[in-house]
Amino acid sequence: QKKLEKLNALGKKIFVLDHHIPNTLNELDAGGFKDINNFENITLINSTLFGEELSSAGLAYLLAKAVSENNEDLAYVGLIGMIGDMQKFNDGVNNIILEDAQKGKVAVRKGLNFFGQSTRPLHKALEFGDSFIPGVTANESGALDLIKQAGIALKNNGRYRTLLDLNENEMRKLCTLITARTNGAVNSEIIGDIYLVNISGRLYDARELATIINSCGRLGKTEIGIEACYGNIKEAEKVYSNYRRELVAALDWINKNQNSEGIIDTGKALIINAKDNVRDTLIGVIVSLLVNSYKEKILIGMAYNEDGIKVSFRTKTNANIKKILEEVCRSCKEEEFGGHEKAGGCLIRKGTEKVFIDKIQSMLA
């Protein structure tokens, strides 16, 4: 509310775009989002109030298109952000954005839905794939054997081939063998739609682009991320290499401090109080990476920044992160929080972390 008052006082027409779940209706009536109408200079556009699951990238693109139809050529940028936010393209507004993107730089094809479509050698993409394949996952020789069984050439002119290098027949053979390996239990996590974006004449998987561009923001190189959207991707790829090194260092710190006061296992939650040992812009990524290894727990990461302590929540359980955040933040008199059912975050004041952690422990006991 205080921030809205400051924005309204600027005397300029302001649009606030949001895709996070707003507070409950009772709280809205008590002086929350409904009071947005009292600010003559501010228009709130929240996709959840329209029953749409959108990302901020999708909302930004729709605003650009509303300003001018000529901005339809930016649909691919919105799509990259939407893929990075794990959006689905089943129906609704998301499909409209996808259709716009396909008029320009984006193509969609069926294939193995693994990370590293254009950047990892074929056998490495299979070895470190997102979904488990018996005898192949975490097994380099097994991945190489599978490629040999499919009759697929591993290299072309001395260069390792990637998933994107495979023709339709090769991809079909590989998918058939994987289906056999998984006893026919192949779902959309393994075989699905791959969204390809043409950047400066080279095809990239939209998920890879989203990760590369996101790394620029995480490491404070926003301008390089913006340049990547417009074709200058080499500098962004260098930033991404540094980003991966920082992630490895952060995960190494967590692994070495399992029995320290910085890692608290409450049974229902794993709290990583990294303080200044992990960059605050990486703590959300860290808990997102770890949540798959702790599917029965709520993952909570904390890291210092200039304004306070950044806190990120992730879970694969039935717990509602947004409700937990609301309760713990209000009881600790913290005002900046928000998110979704399975992911969210907040900013708390330095010096209050013990109170915050104690409240989480008592609430989840």
Short mmCIF file of C-alpha atoms in Angstrom, two decimals:
data_model
loop_
_atom_site.label_atom_id
_atom_site.label_comp_id
_atom_site.label_asym_id
_atom_site.label_seq_id
_atom_site.Cartn_x
_atom_site.Cartn_y
_atom_site.Cartn_z
CA GLN A 1 0.00 0.00 0.00
CA LYS A 2 2.81 2.42 0.89
CA LYS A 3 4.58 1.72 -2.41
CA LEU A 4 1.37 2.28 -4.34
CA GLU A 5 0.91 5.64 -2.60
CA LYS A 6 4.42 6.69 -3.66
CA LEU A 7 3.82 5.57 -7.25
CA ASN A 8 0.48 7.35 -7.42
CA ALA A 9 2.08 10.57 -6.16
CA LEU A 10 4.36 10.64 -9.24
CA GLY A 11 1.37 11.88 -11.25
CA LYS A 12 2.07 9.55 -14.18
CA LYS A 13 -0.10 6.83 -15.65
CA ILE A 14 1.23 3.57 -14.20
CA PHE A 15 0.37 -0.05 -14.99
CA VAL A 16 1.23 -2.67 -12.36
CA LEU A 17 1.58 -6.10 -13.94
CA ASP A 18 1.43 -9.09 -11.59
CA HIS A 19 0.96 -12.85 -11.91
CA HIS A 20 1.19 -13.82 -8.24
CA ILE A 21 -1.85 -14.97 -6.32
CA PRO A 22 -3.37 -11.97 -4.50
CA ASN A 23 -4.51 -12.04 -0.88
CA THR A 24 -7.79 -13.69 0.14
CA LEU A 25 -11.06 -11.94 -0.73
CA ASN A 26 -11.66 -10.99 2.91
CA GLU A 27 -8.29 -9.28 3.03
CA LEU A 28 -9.05 -7.56 -0.26
CA ASP A 29 -12.23 -6.14 1.22
CA ALA A 30 -10.26 -5.03 4.28
CA GLY A 31 -8.06 -2.70 2.28
CA GLY A 32 -5.93 -4.72 -0.09
CA PHE A 33 -6.06 -4.91 -3.86
CA LYS A 34 -9.58 -3.52 -4.19
CA ASP A 35 -8.26 -0.17 -2.94
CA ILE A 36 -6.20 -0.01 -6.12
CA ASN A 37 -9.21 1.80 -7.59
CA ASN A 38 -8.57 4.68 -5.19
CA PHE A 39 -5.30 5.43 -6.99
CA GLU A 40 -6.30 7.46 -10.01
CA ASN A 41 -2.91 7.03 -11.72
CA ILE A 42 -2.51 3.27 -11.23
CA THR A 43 -4.09 0.37 -13.10
CA LEU A 44 -3.49 -3.12 -11.70
CA ILE A 45 -3.45 -6.01 -14.16
CA ASN A 46 -3.20 -9.35 -12.35
CA SER A 47 -3.68 -12.42 -14.55
CA THR A 48 -4.93 -14.59 -11.65
CA LEU A 49 -7.92 -12.25 -11.20
CA PHE A 50 -8.88 -13.14 -14.78
CA GLY A 51 -8.48 -16.87 -14.21
CA GLU A 52 -5.31 -17.04 -16.32
CA GLU A 53 -1.98 -18.62 -15.30
CA LEU A 54 0.51 -16.29 -16.95
CA SER A 55 4.10 -15.30 -16.30
CA SER A 56 5.33 -11.71 -16.01
CA ALA A 57 6.99 -12.17 -19.42
CA GLY A 58 3.64 -13.07 -20.98
CA LEU A 59 1.95 -10.08 -19.34
CA ALA A 60 4.73 -7.73 -20.50
CA TYR A 61 4.34 -8.98 -24.07
CA LEU A 62 0.54 -8.54 -23.99
CA LEU A 63 0.98 -4.95 -22.78
CA ALA A 64 3.48 -4.28 -25.58
CA LYS A 65 1.04 -5.72 -28.13
CA ALA A 66 -1.79 -3.60 -26.70
CA VAL A 67 0.37 -0.50 -27.17
CA SER A 68 1.03 -1.45 -30.81
CA GLU A 69 0.33 -4.47 -33.02
CA ASN A 70 3.80 -3.88 -34.47
CA ASN A 71 5.19 -5.29 -31.24
CA GLU A 72 3.92 -8.73 -32.21
CA ASP A 73 7.47 -9.46 -33.39
CA LEU A 74 8.50 -9.49 -29.69
CA ALA A 75 6.34 -12.52 -28.93
CA TYR A 76 9.39 -14.79 -28.91
CA VAL A 77 10.87 -12.81 -25.98
CA GLY A 78 7.65 -13.31 -24.02
CA LEU A 79 7.69 -17.00 -24.91
CA ILE A 80 11.26 -17.46 -23.63
CA GLY A 81 10.24 -16.02 -20.26
CA MET A 82 7.08 -18.13 -20.17
CA ILE A 83 9.05 -21.33 -20.83
CA GLY A 84 11.50 -20.31 -18.10
CA ASP A 85 8.54 -19.94 -15.75
CA MET A 86 7.37 -23.45 -16.72
CA GLN A 87 4.14 -22.26 -18.32
CA LYS A 88 1.88 -24.73 -20.15
CA PHE A 89 0.38 -24.19 -23.60
CA ASN A 90 -2.93 -26.01 -23.40
CA ASP A 91 -5.46 -23.25 -23.90
CA GLY A 92 -6.21 -19.65 -22.96
CA VAL A 93 -4.02 -16.60 -23.45
CA ASN A 94 -0.75 -18.58 -23.37
CA ASN A 95 -1.71 -20.19 -26.67
CA ILE A 96 -2.34 -16.79 -28.25
CA ILE A 97 1.19 -15.71 -27.33
CA LEU A 98 2.57 -18.98 -28.72
CA GLU A 99 0.70 -18.46 -31.99
CA ASP A 100 2.14 -14.95 -32.28
CA ALA A 101 5.65 -16.27 -31.60
CA GLN A 102 5.29 -18.93 -34.32
CA LYS A 103 4.66 -16.22 -36.88
CA GLY A 104 8.22 -15.07 -36.33
CA LYS A 105 11.27 -16.66 -34.71
CA VAL A 106 9.70 -19.69 -32.99
CA ALA A 107 9.10 -23.23 -34.25
CA VAL A 108 7.65 -26.17 -32.31
CA ARG A 109 8.61 -29.81 -32.82
CA LYS A 110 8.17 -33.09 -30.96
CA GLY A 111 11.23 -34.59 -29.37
CA LEU A 112 13.05 -35.60 -26.21
CA ASN A 113 12.27 -32.94 -23.67
CA PHE A 114 15.77 -32.80 -22.17
CA PHE A 115 17.85 -29.77 -21.26
CA GLY A 116 20.79 -29.08 -23.57
CA GLN A 117 19.03 -29.47 -26.93
CA SER A 118 21.58 -27.32 -28.74
CA THR A 119 24.47 -27.05 -26.29
CA ARG A 120 25.15 -30.55 -24.93
CA PRO A 121 26.60 -33.46 -26.94
CA LEU A 122 23.87 -36.01 -27.62
CA HIS A 123 25.20 -38.63 -25.20
CA LYS A 124 25.58 -36.05 -22.44
CA ALA A 125 22.02 -34.78 -22.92
CA LEU A 126 20.79 -38.36 -22.47
CA GLU A 127 23.12 -39.10 -19.55
CA PHE A 128 22.04 -36.03 -17.60
CA GLY A 129 18.42 -35.97 -18.82
CA ASP A 130 15.63 -34.55 -16.69
CA SER A 131 13.77 -37.89 -16.49
CA PHE A 132 15.08 -41.32 -15.51
CA ILE A 133 15.90 -43.80 -18.28
CA PRO A 134 17.11 -47.21 -16.99
CA GLY A 135 20.70 -47.92 -17.95
CA VAL A 136 21.16 -44.47 -19.47
CA THR A 137 20.66 -41.82 -16.78
CA ALA A 138 23.97 -41.07 -15.01
CA ASN A 139 25.62 -43.71 -17.20
CA GLU A 140 27.77 -42.37 -20.04
CA SER A 141 28.53 -45.79 -21.55
CA GLY A 142 24.82 -46.67 -21.40
CA ALA A 143 23.94 -43.44 -23.22
CA LEU A 144 26.55 -44.18 -25.89
CA ASP A 145 25.20 -47.74 -26.31
CA LEU A 146 21.66 -46.42 -26.77
CA ILE A 147 22.79 -44.06 -29.52
CA LYS A 148 24.67 -46.93 -31.22
CA GLN A 149 21.58 -49.17 -31.03
CA ALA A 150 19.56 -46.45 -32.74
CA GLY A 151 22.09 -46.37 -35.57
CA ILE A 152 22.76 -42.66 -34.99
CA ALA A 153 26.11 -41.07 -35.80
CA LEU A 154 27.63 -39.52 -32.69
CA LYS A 155 29.68 -36.94 -34.59
CA ASN A 156 29.47 -34.91 -37.76
CA ASN A 157 32.70 -33.52 -39.26
CA GLY A 158 34.47 -34.19 -35.98
CA ARG A 159 31.88 -32.30 -33.90
CA TYR A 160 29.59 -33.99 -31.40
CA ARG A 161 25.98 -33.86 -32.53
CA THR A 162 23.18 -32.52 -30.33
CA LEU A 163 19.51 -33.42 -29.99
CA LEU A 164 18.67 -30.58 -32.37
CA ASP A 165 20.96 -32.09 -35.01
CA LEU A 166 18.86 -35.25 -35.26
CA ASN A 167 16.51 -35.63 -38.21
CA GLU A 168 12.94 -36.86 -37.79
CA ASN A 169 13.81 -40.50 -38.48
CA GLU A 170 16.70 -40.49 -36.00
CA MET A 171 14.54 -38.91 -33.31
CA ARG A 172 11.82 -41.51 -33.90
CA LYS A 173 14.30 -44.39 -33.50
CA LEU A 174 15.69 -42.89 -30.29
CA CYS A 175 12.23 -42.33 -28.82
CA THR A 176 11.22 -45.92 -29.68
CA LEU A 177 14.23 -47.33 -27.84
CA ILE A 178 13.61 -45.12 -24.81
CA THR A 179 9.97 -46.21 -24.74
CA ALA A 180 11.14 -49.83 -24.66
CA ARG A 181 13.59 -49.05 -21.85
CA THR A 182 10.83 -47.50 -19.73
CA ASN A 183 8.32 -50.32 -20.45
CA GLY A 184 6.15 -47.92 -22.41
CA ALA A 185 5.86 -45.51 -19.49
CA VAL A 186 6.93 -42.46 -21.45
CA ASN A 187 5.17 -39.25 -20.50
CA SER A 188 5.40 -35.58 -21.48
CA GLU A 189 8.42 -35.18 -19.22
CA ILE A 190 10.44 -37.33 -21.64
CA ILE A 191 8.80 -36.77 -25.03
CA GLY A 192 6.95 -33.55 -25.72
CA ASP A 193 6.94 -30.23 -27.52
CA ILE A 194 10.30 -28.50 -27.94
CA TYR A 195 10.13 -24.74 -28.48
CA LEU A 196 12.93 -23.59 -30.79
CA VAL A 197 13.95 -19.96 -31.14
CA ASN A 198 16.01 -18.60 -34.02
CA ILE A 199 18.65 -16.29 -32.57
CA SER A 200 21.03 -14.83 -35.18
CA GLY A 201 20.49 -17.77 -37.52
CA ARG A 202 21.03 -20.47 -34.89
CA LEU A 203 18.28 -22.53 -33.25
CA TYR A 204 18.15 -22.62 -29.47
CA ASP A 205 15.83 -24.47 -27.12
CA ALA A 206 13.70 -21.79 -25.43
CA ARG A 207 14.36 -23.42 -22.05
CA GLU A 208 18.12 -23.06 -22.54
CA LEU A 209 17.72 -19.44 -23.63
CA ALA A 210 15.59 -18.71 -20.58
CA THR A 211 18.30 -20.18 -18.34
CA ILE A 212 21.09 -18.25 -20.07
CA ILE A 213 19.20 -14.95 -19.93
CA ASN A 214 18.10 -15.58 -16.35
CA SER A 215 21.72 -16.13 -15.31
CA CYS A 216 22.53 -12.59 -16.46
CA GLY A 217 19.93 -11.16 -14.11
CA ARG A 218 21.09 -13.39 -11.26
CA LEU A 219 24.66 -12.14 -11.58
CA GLY A 220 23.73 -8.49 -12.01
CA LYS A 221 24.41 -8.41 -15.78
CA THR A 222 20.90 -7.40 -16.85
CA GLU A 223 22.03 -5.43 -19.89
CA ILE A 224 23.82 -8.51 -21.29
CA GLY A 225 20.61 -10.53 -20.84
CA ILE A 226 18.65 -7.91 -22.78
CA GLU A 227 21.25 -7.95 -25.56
CA ALA A 228 20.89 -11.75 -25.74
CA CYS A 229 17.17 -11.35 -26.49
CA TYR A 230 18.16 -9.29 -29.52
CA GLY A 231 20.73 -11.72 -30.87
CA ASN A 232 24.01 -10.94 -29.09
CA ILE A 233 24.17 -14.16 -27.09
CA LYS A 234 27.91 -14.85 -26.85
CA GLU A 235 28.47 -12.55 -23.88
CA ALA A 236 25.43 -14.05 -22.15
CA GLU A 237 26.85 -17.54 -22.61
CA LYS A 238 30.04 -16.39 -20.85
CA VAL A 239 27.96 -15.08 -17.94
CA TYR A 240 26.11 -18.40 -17.86
CA SER A 241 29.43 -20.25 -17.44
CA ASN A 242 30.25 -18.07 -14.41
CA TYR A 243 26.73 -18.60 -13.10
CA ARG A 244 27.14 -22.38 -13.20
CA ARG A 245 30.43 -22.12 -11.32
CA GLU A 246 28.73 -20.05 -8.60
CA LEU A 247 25.92 -22.61 -8.35
CA VAL A 248 28.43 -25.43 -7.92
CA ALA A 249 30.24 -23.44 -5.22
CA ALA A 250 26.95 -22.74 -3.41
CA LEU A 251 25.90 -26.40 -3.52
CA ASP A 252 29.36 -27.37 -2.30
CA TRP A 253 28.99 -25.01 0.68
CA ILE A 254 25.63 -26.59 1.55
CA ASN A 255 27.06 -30.09 1.26
CA LYS A 256 29.99 -29.24 3.56
CA ASN A 257 27.74 -27.57 6.16
CA GLN A 258 25.08 -30.25 6.57
CA ASN A 259 25.78 -30.56 10.30
CA SER A 260 26.26 -26.85 11.02
CA GLU A 261 23.80 -24.30 12.42
CA GLY A 262 23.31 -23.01 8.89
CA ILE A 263 21.35 -26.12 7.84
CA ILE A 264 18.26 -26.86 9.95
CA ASP A 265 16.16 -29.99 9.33
CA THR A 266 12.83 -29.69 11.17
CA GLY A 267 11.43 -32.90 9.74
CA LYS A 268 8.83 -31.13 7.61
CA ALA A 269 11.20 -28.46 6.33
CA LEU A 270 14.85 -28.01 5.42
CA ILE A 271 16.04 -24.48 6.23
CA ILE A 272 19.27 -23.30 4.59
CA ASN A 273 20.43 -20.16 6.38
CA ALA A 274 23.29 -19.27 4.04
CA LYS A 275 23.75 -15.68 5.31
CA ASP A 276 26.46 -14.17 3.05
CA ASN A 277 27.86 -17.52 1.87
CA VAL A 278 25.46 -17.68 -1.09
CA ARG A 279 24.48 -14.79 -3.37
CA ASP A 280 20.91 -13.66 -2.57
CA THR A 281 19.92 -13.84 -6.25
CA LEU A 282 20.94 -17.51 -6.32
CA ILE A 283 19.21 -18.77 -3.17
CA GLY A 284 15.90 -19.31 -5.00
CA VAL A 285 17.67 -21.28 -7.72
CA ILE A 286 19.43 -23.40 -5.10
CA VAL A 287 16.23 -24.45 -3.32
CA SER A 288 14.59 -25.10 -6.70
CA LEU A 289 17.46 -27.46 -7.57
CA LEU A 290 17.34 -29.22 -4.19
CA VAL A 291 13.56 -29.59 -3.91
CA ASN A 292 13.57 -32.65 -6.19
CA SER A 293 15.86 -34.40 -3.70
CA TYR A 294 13.60 -33.50 -0.75
CA LYS A 295 10.14 -34.15 -2.15
CA GLU A 296 8.66 -34.75 1.33
CA LYS A 297 9.88 -31.43 2.74
CA ILE A 298 9.44 -27.70 2.33
CA LEU A 299 12.74 -26.15 1.19
CA ILE A 300 13.55 -22.73 2.63
CA GLY A 301 16.65 -20.78 1.59
CA MET A 302 17.88 -17.57 3.25
CA ALA A 303 20.65 -15.21 2.10
CA TYR A 304 21.74 -11.67 2.97
CA ASN A 305 21.39 -8.73 0.61
CA GLU A 306 21.68 -4.96 0.97
CA ASP A 307 18.04 -4.53 2.01
CA GLY A 308 17.71 -7.43 4.43
CA ILE A 309 17.44 -11.20 4.13
CA LYS A 310 16.07 -12.78 0.96
CA VAL A 311 13.99 -15.89 1.71
CA SER A 312 12.82 -18.41 -0.91
CA PHE A 313 10.33 -21.24 -0.36
CA ARG A 314 9.83 -24.28 -2.64
CA THR A 315 7.96 -27.55 -2.16
CA LYS A 316 6.71 -30.69 -3.90
CA THR A 317 4.40 -31.53 -0.96
CA ASN A 318 0.72 -30.65 -0.55
CA ALA A 319 1.63 -27.63 1.59
CA ASN A 320 0.44 -24.23 0.37
CA ILE A 321 3.51 -21.99 0.35
CA LYS A 322 1.53 -18.79 -0.10
CA LYS A 323 -0.58 -19.44 3.01
CA ILE A 324 2.49 -20.36 5.07
CA LEU A 325 4.24 -17.17 3.94
CA GLU A 326 1.24 -15.02 4.81
CA GLU A 327 0.97 -16.47 8.30
CA VAL A 328 4.65 -16.38 9.23
CA CYS A 329 5.30 -12.92 7.74
CA ARG A 330 2.30 -11.32 9.38
CA SER A 331 3.18 -12.80 12.76
CA CYS A 332 6.73 -11.45 12.35
CA LYS A 333 5.40 -8.08 11.10
CA GLU A 334 7.11 -8.45 7.72
CA GLU A 335 5.37 -6.75 4.80
CA GLU A 336 7.15 -7.96 1.66
CA PHE A 337 6.04 -11.46 0.69
CA GLY A 338 4.18 -13.26 -2.08
CA GLY A 339 4.18 -16.14 -4.52
CA HIS A 340 2.28 -19.22 -5.58
CA GLU A 341 1.10 -22.46 -3.97
CA LYS A 342 4.39 -24.29 -4.54
CA ALA A 343 6.88 -21.40 -4.67
CA GLY A 344 7.19 -18.05 -2.97
CA GLY A 345 9.45 -15.70 -1.15
CA CYS A 346 9.82 -12.73 1.14
CA LEU A 347 12.27 -10.11 2.34
CA ILE A 348 12.80 -9.90 6.09
CA ARG A 349 14.82 -7.48 8.20
CA LYS A 350 18.33 -8.39 9.29
CA GLY A 351 18.45 -9.40 12.93
CA THR A 352 15.03 -11.05 12.76
CA GLU A 353 16.12 -14.36 11.22
CA LYS A 354 16.05 -16.31 14.51
CA VAL A 355 12.49 -15.13 15.24
CA PHE A 356 11.51 -15.98 11.66
CA ILE A 357 13.06 -19.47 11.81
CA ASP A 358 11.54 -20.17 15.25
CA LYS A 359 8.09 -19.18 13.93
CA ILE A 360 8.45 -21.50 10.93
CA GLN A 361 9.54 -24.38 13.19
CA SER A 362 6.63 -23.90 15.59
CA MET A 363 4.12 -23.50 12.77
CA LEU A 364 5.24 -26.68 11.00
CA ALA A 365 5.66 -28.73 14.19
#
